[in-house]
């Protein structure tokens, strides 16, 4: 499985709704509320054959209440065996 993170900026007052919809869709591994430019930090895992761009466009950005996203691709987990 390939991990990646998405920072999500929500429409005003919609962060809890978006987090709930992500949880209900069962596509996210972890969902965190954050301070700063983005409202949520979400960790996803996909199969190596999955196109991450299509996954985000079709499964994440279509959720009502999302205003913007920033994808963070990771390369190596340090300290993990």
Coordinates of C-alpha atoms in Angstrom, one line a residue:
X1 CA 0.0 0.0 0.0
X2 CA 1.1 3.5 -0.8
X3 CA 0.6 6.2 1.9
X4 CA 0.0 9.9 1.2
X5 CA -1.5 12.8 3.0
X6 CA -3.9 15.5 1.9
X7 CA -4.3 18.9 3.6
X8 CA -7.9 20.0 3.1
X9 CA -9.2 23.6 3.3
X10 CA -13.0 23.5 4.0
X11 CA -15.6 26.1 3.4
X12 CA -16.3 28.2 6.5
X13 CA -18.1 26.1 9.1
X14 CA -17.8 22.9 7.2
X15 CA -14.7 21.2 8.7
X16 CA -16.7 18.8 11.0
X17 CA -19.1 17.9 8.1
X18 CA -16.2 17.2 5.8
X19 CA -14.4 15.1 8.4
X20 CA -17.6 13.1 9.0
X21 CA -18.1 12.5 5.3
X22 CA -14.6 11.3 5.0
X23 CA -15.0 8.9 7.9
X24 CA -18.3 7.6 6.6
X25 CA -16.8 7.0 3.2
X26 CA -14.2 4.7 4.9
X27 CA -11.5 5.9 2.5
X28 CA -9.2 7.6 5.0
X29 CA -6.8 5.9 7.4
X30 CA -6.5 8.9 9.8
X31 CA -8.2 12.3 10.0
X32 CA -6.9 15.2 12.0
X33 CA -8.1 18.7 12.7
X34 CA -5.3 21.3 12.2
X35 CA -4.6 25.0 12.7
X36 CA -3.3 27.2 10.0
X37 CA -4.0 27.5 6.3
X38 CA -5.8 24.1 6.1
X39 CA -8.5 22.7 8.4
X40 CA -7.8 18.9 8.1
X41 CA -4.9 16.6 7.5
X42 CA -5.9 13.2 6.2
X43 CA -3.8 10.1 5.7
X44 CA -4.8 7.7 2.9
X45 CA -3.4 4.4 1.7
X46 CA -4.0 3.2 -1.9
X47 CA -2.8 0.2 -3.9
X48 CA 0.4 0.8 -5.9
X49 CA -1.6 0.6 -9.2
X50 CA -4.0 3.4 -8.1
X51 CA -3.5 6.8 -9.7
X52 CA -3.4 9.2 -6.7
X53 CA -4.5 12.2 -8.8
X54 CA -7.6 10.4 -9.9
X55 CA -8.3 9.1 -6.4
X56 CA -8.1 12.7 -5.0
X57 CA -10.2 14.2 -7.8
X58 CA -12.9 11.5 -7.7
X59 CA -13.0 10.4 -4.0
X60 CA -11.9 13.4 -2.1
X61 CA -12.5 16.7 -3.9
X62 CA -16.1 15.6 -4.7
X63 CA -17.0 15.8 -1.0
X64 CA -19.3 18.8 -0.4
X65 CA -17.7 21.5 1.8
X66 CA -14.1 21.1 0.5
X67 CA -12.7 24.3 -0.9
X68 CA -9.0 23.3 -1.6
X69 CA -6.6 20.5 -1.2
X70 CA -2.8 20.0 -1.1
X71 CA -1.4 16.5 -1.6
X72 CA 1.8 15.4 0.2
X73 CA 3.5 12.4 -1.3
X74 CA 5.8 10.6 1.2
X75 CA 8.8 8.5 0.3
X76 CA 10.1 6.8 3.4
X77 CA 9.0 6.3 7.0
X78 CA 11.9 6.7 9.4
X79 CA 12.0 4.6 12.6
X80 CA 9.7 2.0 11.1
X81 CA 10.9 -1.4 10.5

